[in-house]
């Protein structure tokens, strides 16, 4: 069922659950010299749920715990390879991303699930997190009780071209001009590749400005109204370098998918209930992909938030995410 939601009155919008701290955390060795950070919070005997962050390369924040009712959920957060508190960090000068691919991350989730003694879990992911959630659920559908997805991204060529090669820049020309300053004279179609050379240059006077420009382009276009605090945080050198390097690495390799793979294999989701939350004015991940996923996955519910862009914490989007996790808590 597709739902185009009306703007929910401000007084009725759900907000994040109260702040909480993890009751357990650790570093999990997943092989290949990689250790990933994980944590659990909420109710140790509650319904298991795992949050998959965006990027790739974004890392988790304490706010992500608060998308779930802590009395009802056992909340698992994990920083994917190379970012957040996981090591080695992709901002390091000799960062090697050879074993940082979608399919390594899918298997990392299985290693973590088994490590935590979880049989099945709800999976919530937005943006790249929706990509990884789909890849995981299509590979291990028997491990997923439900999917809550936001800002759908499937790494089709047209999605990457839209956002990085010029079209989205027509909506944010001044921001896209800043993005292009790092790759002057590079033609549309070659800009992701041109950034790859800059981001993996060992000289910090080259890769740090490139990382900041790449990351600022995304952070400045992620919400209906610019969020200066988000833009400033995203431009911190270590975060920006890791985020931009990992994203670009994945995008150069088309997410390690064949074209259209996640939509083609959506039949694997037929027994999994799910909610897709999509901002109407999401420039980073336009709604057409959410619509296509909904068409390919009959068991899904599509909620289009009429006054939102891409960010998870825009009021209407946040409301719908928490409504969804609350609904699945009782199933």
Tab-separated table of C-alpha atoms in Angstrom:
chain	number	residue	atom	x	y	z
A	1	UNK	CA	0.000	0.000	0.000
A	2	UNK	CA	1.382	3.409	-0.959
A	3	UNK	CA	0.612	6.333	1.282
A	4	UNK	CA	1.311	9.954	0.452
A	5	UNK	CA	1.060	11.408	3.915
A	6	UNK	CA	-0.373	14.773	4.785
A	7	UNK	CA	1.908	17.028	6.782
A	8	UNK	CA	1.390	15.940	10.385
A	9	UNK	CA	0.535	18.876	12.687
A	10	UNK	CA	3.618	19.962	14.609
A	11	UNK	CA	1.999	19.249	17.971
A	12	UNK	CA	1.397	15.632	16.943
A	13	UNK	CA	4.890	14.823	15.689
A	14	UNK	CA	6.775	12.098	17.477
A	15	UNK	CA	10.309	12.909	18.617
A	16	UNK	CA	13.315	10.823	19.576
A	17	UNK	CA	13.088	8.641	22.652
A	18	UNK	CA	15.041	9.939	25.692
A	19	UNK	CA	18.819	9.737	25.740
A	20	UNK	CA	20.246	6.421	26.881
A	21	UNK	CA	23.624	4.789	27.230
A	22	UNK	CA	24.659	1.341	25.994
A	23	UNK	CA	24.734	-1.471	28.524
A	24	UNK	CA	27.366	-3.361	26.497
A	25	UNK	CA	29.836	-2.525	23.741
A	26	UNK	CA	32.981	-3.879	22.171
A	27	UNK	CA	35.245	-4.299	19.185
A	28	UNK	CA	34.559	-7.382	17.060
A	29	UNK	CA	37.320	-8.885	14.925
A	30	UNK	CA	35.716	-9.698	11.569
A	31	UNK	CA	38.924	-10.711	9.802
A	32	UNK	CA	41.048	-8.993	7.178
A	33	UNK	CA	42.639	-6.903	9.943
A	34	UNK	CA	39.286	-5.188	10.579
A	35	UNK	CA	37.642	-4.590	13.938
A	36	UNK	CA	34.144	-3.131	14.043
A	37	UNK	CA	32.613	-1.244	16.946
A	38	UNK	CA	29.265	-2.464	18.250
A	39	UNK	CA	27.001	-1.567	21.138
A	40	UNK	CA	23.689	-2.659	22.637
A	41	UNK	CA	21.233	-0.505	24.549
A	42	UNK	CA	17.618	-0.609	25.675
A	43	UNK	CA	16.079	-3.837	26.996
A	44	UNK	CA	18.456	-6.852	26.928
A	45	UNK	CA	15.393	-9.103	26.638
A	46	UNK	CA	13.602	-6.923	24.099
A	47	UNK	CA	12.985	-7.377	20.388
A	48	UNK	CA	16.377	-7.245	18.623
A	49	UNK	CA	16.881	-4.409	16.135
A	50	UNK	CA	20.001	-3.274	14.306
A	51	UNK	CA	20.567	0.235	12.949
A	52	UNK	CA	22.608	0.582	9.744
A	53	UNK	CA	24.161	4.016	9.235
A	54	UNK	CA	24.529	5.892	6.004
A	55	UNK	CA	27.401	6.944	3.839
A	56	UNK	CA	28.893	4.433	3.435
A	57	UNK	CA	31.351	5.770	5.957
A	58	UNK	CA	29.026	7.832	8.139
A	59	UNK	CA	29.251	5.987	11.460
A	60	UNK	CA	26.645	5.888	14.214
A	61	UNK	CA	25.691	8.548	16.749
A	62	UNK	CA	23.887	8.382	20.125
A	63	UNK	CA	20.755	9.761	18.450
A	64	UNK	CA	20.382	6.577	16.441
A	65	UNK	CA	19.663	4.596	19.631
A	66	UNK	CA	16.689	6.838	20.196
A	67	UNK	CA	14.730	5.678	17.141
A	68	UNK	CA	13.545	2.687	19.177
A	69	UNK	CA	11.478	2.297	22.340
A	70	UNK	CA	14.178	1.296	24.864
A	71	UNK	CA	11.658	-0.625	26.959
A	72	UNK	CA	10.738	-2.874	24.037
A	73	UNK	CA	13.875	-3.171	21.912
A	74	UNK	CA	17.347	-4.596	22.266
A	75	UNK	CA	19.025	-1.899	20.181
A	76	UNK	CA	22.193	-2.776	18.264
A	77	UNK	CA	24.380	-0.104	16.684
A	78	UNK	CA	27.428	-0.943	14.594
A	79	UNK	CA	30.057	1.172	12.871
A	80	UNK	CA	30.836	-0.357	9.490
A	81	UNK	CA	34.388	-1.053	8.348
A	82	UNK	CA	36.740	1.900	8.250
A	83	UNK	CA	34.549	4.519	9.943
A	84	UNK	CA	33.160	5.694	13.259
A	85	UNK	CA	34.990	3.851	16.029
A	86	UNK	CA	35.932	0.883	13.855
A	87	UNK	CA	39.584	0.316	13.007
A	88	UNK	CA	41.666	0.744	10.967
A	89	UNK	CA	40.057	4.082	10.133
A	90	UNK	CA	39.815	5.127	6.493
A	91	UNK	CA	41.248	8.571	7.288
A	92	UNK	CA	44.678	7.022	7.952
A	93	UNK	CA	47.323	7.795	5.317
A	94	UNK	CA	47.779	4.169	4.292
A	95	UNK	CA	44.082	3.267	4.308
A	96	UNK	CA	43.412	0.152	2.235
A	97	UNK	CA	39.781	-0.384	1.264
A	98	UNK	CA	40.298	-3.600	-0.692
A	99	UNK	CA	38.249	-5.576	1.837
A	100	UNK	CA	35.660	-2.842	2.345
A	101	UNK	CA	32.810	-3.871	0.038
A	102	UNK	CA	29.077	-4.391	0.344
A	103	UNK	CA	29.439	-8.140	0.624
A	104	UNK	CA	32.068	-7.940	3.365
A	105	UNK	CA	29.675	-5.670	5.295
A	106	UNK	CA	26.796	-8.117	4.796
A	107	UNK	CA	28.918	-10.915	6.252
A	108	UNK	CA	30.059	-8.645	9.106
A	109	UNK	CA	26.420	-8.290	10.120
A	110	UNK	CA	26.058	-12.059	10.232
A	111	UNK	CA	29.205	-12.378	12.350
A	112	UNK	CA	27.853	-9.715	14.725
A	113	UNK	CA	24.398	-11.307	14.890
A	114	UNK	CA	25.916	-14.651	15.858
A	115	UNK	CA	28.312	-12.991	18.315
A	116	UNK	CA	25.371	-11.384	20.105
A	117	UNK	CA	23.325	-14.588	20.104
A	118	UNK	CA	20.472	-13.065	18.096
A	119	UNK	CA	18.286	-15.361	15.985
A	120	UNK	CA	16.446	-12.643	14.030
A	121	UNK	CA	16.317	-8.877	14.118
A	122	UNK	CA	14.522	-5.877	12.703
A	123	UNK	CA	16.781	-3.923	10.369
A	124	UNK	CA	16.530	-0.123	10.090
A	125	UNK	CA	18.643	1.769	7.582
A	126	UNK	CA	18.570	5.046	5.703
A	127	UNK	CA	20.333	6.219	2.558
A	128	UNK	CA	23.353	3.873	2.195
A	129	UNK	CA	21.934	2.126	5.261
A	130	UNK	CA	18.884	1.237	3.149
A	131	UNK	CA	21.226	-0.167	0.493
A	132	UNK	CA	23.033	-2.371	2.988
A	133	UNK	CA	19.741	-3.385	4.626
A	134	UNK	CA	18.371	-4.527	1.266
A	135	UNK	CA	21.555	-6.397	0.377
A	136	UNK	CA	21.528	-8.116	3.766
A	137	UNK	CA	17.817	-8.948	3.709
A	138	UNK	CA	17.969	-10.304	0.166
A	139	UNK	CA	20.900	-12.511	1.188
A	140	UNK	CA	19.566	-13.609	4.593
A	141	UNK	CA	15.785	-13.071	4.503
A	142	UNK	CA	15.252	-15.664	7.221
A	143	UNK	CA	17.186	-13.454	9.664
A	144	UNK	CA	15.033	-10.337	9.194
A	145	UNK	CA	11.752	-9.826	11.059
A	146	UNK	CA	10.995	-6.466	9.413
A	147	UNK	CA	12.627	-3.653	7.462
A	148	UNK	CA	12.296	0.067	8.166
A	149	UNK	CA	13.998	1.979	5.364
A	150	UNK	CA	14.479	5.681	4.644
A	151	UNK	CA	15.820	7.635	1.661
A	152	UNK	CA	16.178	4.661	-0.675
A	153	UNK	CA	19.475	4.315	-2.518
A	154	UNK	CA	20.320	1.358	-4.784
A	155	UNK	CA	23.507	2.658	-6.463
A	156	UNK	CA	22.126	2.535	-9.965
A	157	UNK	CA	24.177	4.536	-12.431
A	158	UNK	CA	21.424	7.099	-12.859
A	159	UNK	CA	21.333	7.752	-9.085
A	160	UNK	CA	25.058	8.490	-8.969
A	161	UNK	CA	24.959	10.600	-12.112
A	162	UNK	CA	22.013	12.629	-10.806
A	163	UNK	CA	23.710	13.644	-7.597
A	164	UNK	CA	27.402	13.897	-8.451
A	165	UNK	CA	27.650	14.593	-12.161
A	166	UNK	CA	25.578	17.765	-12.458
A	167	UNK	CA	21.786	17.432	-12.402
A	168	UNK	CA	21.286	17.974	-8.657
A	169	UNK	CA	23.599	20.968	-8.929
A	170	UNK	CA	20.858	22.783	-10.817
A	171	UNK	CA	18.925	22.939	-7.546
A	172	UNK	CA	21.938	23.938	-5.421
A	173	UNK	CA	24.169	25.813	-7.893
A	174	UNK	CA	26.215	27.673	-5.280
A	175	UNK	CA	26.910	24.467	-3.331
A	176	UNK	CA	27.716	22.494	-6.466
A	177	UNK	CA	30.123	25.226	-7.564
A	178	UNK	CA	32.078	24.589	-4.346
A	179	UNK	CA	32.088	20.859	-5.128
A	180	UNK	CA	33.428	21.525	-8.632
A	181	UNK	CA	36.290	23.718	-7.407
A	182	UNK	CA	38.244	20.555	-6.604
A	183	UNK	CA	37.822	19.151	-10.133
A	184	UNK	CA	37.941	22.171	-12.476
A	185	UNK	CA	37.376	21.402	-16.121
A	186	UNK	CA	36.303	17.789	-15.521
A	187	UNK	CA	33.328	16.890	-17.689
A	188	UNK	CA	30.067	15.445	-16.354
A	189	UNK	CA	30.378	11.704	-16.138
A	190	UNK	CA	33.977	11.832	-14.938
A	191	UNK	CA	33.675	13.746	-11.660
A	192	UNK	CA	33.349	10.784	-9.281
A	193	UNK	CA	36.443	9.273	-10.899
A	194	UNK	CA	38.331	12.568	-10.690
A	195	UNK	CA	37.563	12.839	-6.984
A	196	UNK	CA	38.881	9.299	-6.511
A	197	UNK	CA	42.357	10.426	-7.515
A	198	UNK	CA	42.245	13.354	-5.089
A	199	UNK	CA	40.800	11.467	-2.134
A	200	UNK	CA	43.374	8.683	-2.299
A	201	UNK	CA	46.345	10.975	-2.855
A	202	UNK	CA	48.631	10.401	0.167
A	203	UNK	CA	49.260	14.157	0.529
A	204	UNK	CA	46.871	15.626	3.138
A	205	UNK	CA	47.002	18.982	1.382
A	206	UNK	CA	45.235	17.201	-1.478
A	207	UNK	CA	42.935	14.627	0.136
A	208	UNK	CA	41.701	16.702	3.096
A	209	UNK	CA	40.286	19.612	1.021
A	210	UNK	CA	38.789	17.102	-1.406
A	211	UNK	CA	37.215	15.178	1.470
A	212	UNK	CA	35.743	18.324	2.971
A	213	UNK	CA	34.323	19.457	-0.375
A	214	UNK	CA	32.789	16.048	-1.089
A	215	UNK	CA	31.261	15.769	2.371
A	216	UNK	CA	30.038	19.376	2.479
A	217	UNK	CA	28.185	18.895	-0.793
A	218	UNK	CA	26.189	16.070	0.816
A	219	UNK	CA	25.679	17.645	4.226
A	220	UNK	CA	24.487	20.948	2.728
A	221	UNK	CA	21.879	19.316	0.492
A	222	UNK	CA	20.549	16.657	2.883
A	223	UNK	CA	17.636	18.521	4.394
A	224	UNK	CA	14.839	20.746	3.224
A	225	UNK	CA	16.494	23.634	5.073
A	226	UNK	CA	20.251	23.864	5.516
A	227	UNK	CA	21.562	22.729	8.877
A	228	UNK	CA	24.771	24.692	9.634
A	229	UNK	CA	25.662	22.451	12.578
A	230	UNK	CA	25.466	19.325	10.413
A	231	UNK	CA	27.598	20.972	7.736
A	232	UNK	CA	30.258	22.015	10.240
A	233	UNK	CA	30.408	18.585	11.904
A	234	UNK	CA	30.660	16.799	8.567
A	235	UNK	CA	33.629	18.937	7.521
A	236	UNK	CA	35.891	17.816	10.392
A	237	UNK	CA	39.052	16.530	8.694
A	238	UNK	CA	39.174	12.920	9.956
A	239	UNK	CA	35.459	12.317	9.497
A	240	UNK	CA	35.331	14.032	6.104
A	241	UNK	CA	38.334	12.100	4.784
A	242	UNK	CA	37.012	8.700	5.871
A	243	UNK	CA	33.456	9.445	4.764
A	244	UNK	CA	34.474	10.736	1.334
A	245	UNK	CA	37.037	8.004	0.695
A	246	UNK	CA	34.656	5.177	1.564
A	247	UNK	CA	31.718	6.676	-0.348
A	248	UNK	CA	33.816	7.347	-3.414
A	249	UNK	CA	35.362	3.863	-3.266
A	250	UNK	CA	31.891	2.326	-3.295
A	251	UNK	CA	30.601	4.621	-6.012
A	252	UNK	CA	33.555	4.018	-8.333
A	253	UNK	CA	32.713	0.309	-8.005
A	254	UNK	CA	28.921	0.836	-8.387
A	255	UNK	CA	28.360	-0.500	-4.876
A	256	UNK	CA	29.765	-3.873	-5.936
A	257	UNK	CA	26.387	-4.653	-7.536
A	258	UNK	CA	25.406	-5.387	-11.064
A	259	UNK	CA	23.169	-2.630	-12.425
A	260	UNK	CA	19.707	-2.803	-10.863
A	261	UNK	CA	20.555	-5.819	-8.703
A	262	UNK	CA	18.720	-4.807	-5.523
A	263	UNK	CA	15.455	-4.132	-7.362
A	264	UNK	CA	15.817	-7.242	-9.511
A	265	UNK	CA	16.201	-9.426	-6.411
A	266	UNK	CA	13.481	-7.764	-4.305
A	267	UNK	CA	11.355	-10.909	-4.602
A	268	UNK	CA	13.514	-12.277	-1.768
A	269	UNK	CA	11.730	-9.771	0.502
A	270	UNK	CA	8.246	-11.198	-0.178
A	271	UNK	CA	7.784	-12.578	3.347
A	272	UNK	CA	9.320	-9.585	5.125
A	273	UNK	CA	7.030	-6.734	6.201
A	274	UNK	CA	8.449	-3.266	5.766
A	275	UNK	CA	7.943	0.466	5.778
A	276	UNK	CA	9.689	2.810	3.344
A	277	UNK	CA	9.868	6.423	4.537
A	278	UNK	CA	10.786	8.888	1.805
A	279	UNK	CA	11.098	12.677	1.796
A	280	UNK	CA	9.267	14.238	-1.118
A	281	UNK	CA	12.112	16.727	-1.696
A	282	UNK	CA	15.013	14.365	-1.134
A	283	UNK	CA	17.677	15.614	-3.535
A	284	UNK	CA	20.331	13.118	-2.460
A	285	UNK	CA	18.123	10.061	-3.081
A	286	UNK	CA	15.100	11.162	-5.147
A	287	UNK	CA	11.745	9.432	-4.490
A	288	UNK	CA	11.640	7.537	-7.798
A	289	UNK	CA	13.846	4.792	-6.372
A	290	UNK	CA	11.653	4.395	-3.291
A	291	UNK	CA	8.658	4.093	-5.600
A	292	UNK	CA	10.399	1.454	-7.724
A	293	UNK	CA	11.341	-0.539	-4.634
A	294	UNK	CA	7.754	-0.374	-3.396
A	295	UNK	CA	6.532	-1.705	-6.744
A	296	UNK	CA	9.045	-4.567	-6.634
A	297	UNK	CA	8.239	-5.422	-2.998
A	298	UNK	CA	4.456	-5.873	-2.637
A	299	UNK	CA	4.651	-6.377	1.123
A	300	UNK	CA	6.014	-2.896	1.674
A	301	UNK	CA	4.280	0.291	2.737
A	302	UNK	CA	5.544	3.531	1.208
A	303	UNK	CA	5.147	6.726	3.207
A	304	UNK	CA	6.108	9.903	1.359
A	305	UNK	CA	6.725	12.776	3.748
A	306	UNK	CA	5.588	15.953	1.959
A	307	UNK	CA	7.762	18.454	3.826
A	308	UNK	CA	11.124	16.661	4.068
A	309	UNK	CA	14.408	16.170	2.272
A	310	UNK	CA	16.929	13.412	2.940
A	311	UNK	CA	17.905	13.638	6.613
A	312	UNK	CA	16.536	11.137	9.124
A	313	UNK	CA	15.917	13.769	11.784
A	314	UNK	CA	13.684	16.109	9.811
A	315	UNK	CA	10.462	16.278	11.854
A	316	UNK	CA	8.095	14.486	9.486
A	317	UNK	CA	10.568	11.753	8.613
A	318	UNK	CA	11.549	11.190	12.226
A	319	UNK	CA	7.880	10.912	13.173
A	320	UNK	CA	7.267	8.235	10.553
A	321	UNK	CA	10.377	6.226	11.491
A	322	UNK	CA	9.379	6.094	15.139
A	323	UNK	CA	5.787	5.262	14.251
A	324	UNK	CA	7.160	2.325	12.256
A	325	UNK	CA	9.498	1.000	14.941
A	326	UNK	CA	6.710	1.308	17.521
A	327	UNK	CA	4.351	-0.642	15.298
A	328	UNK	CA	6.835	-3.475	14.757
A	329	UNK	CA	7.746	-3.630	18.450
A	330	UNK	CA	4.510	-5.426	19.207
A	331	UNK	CA	4.733	-7.940	16.343
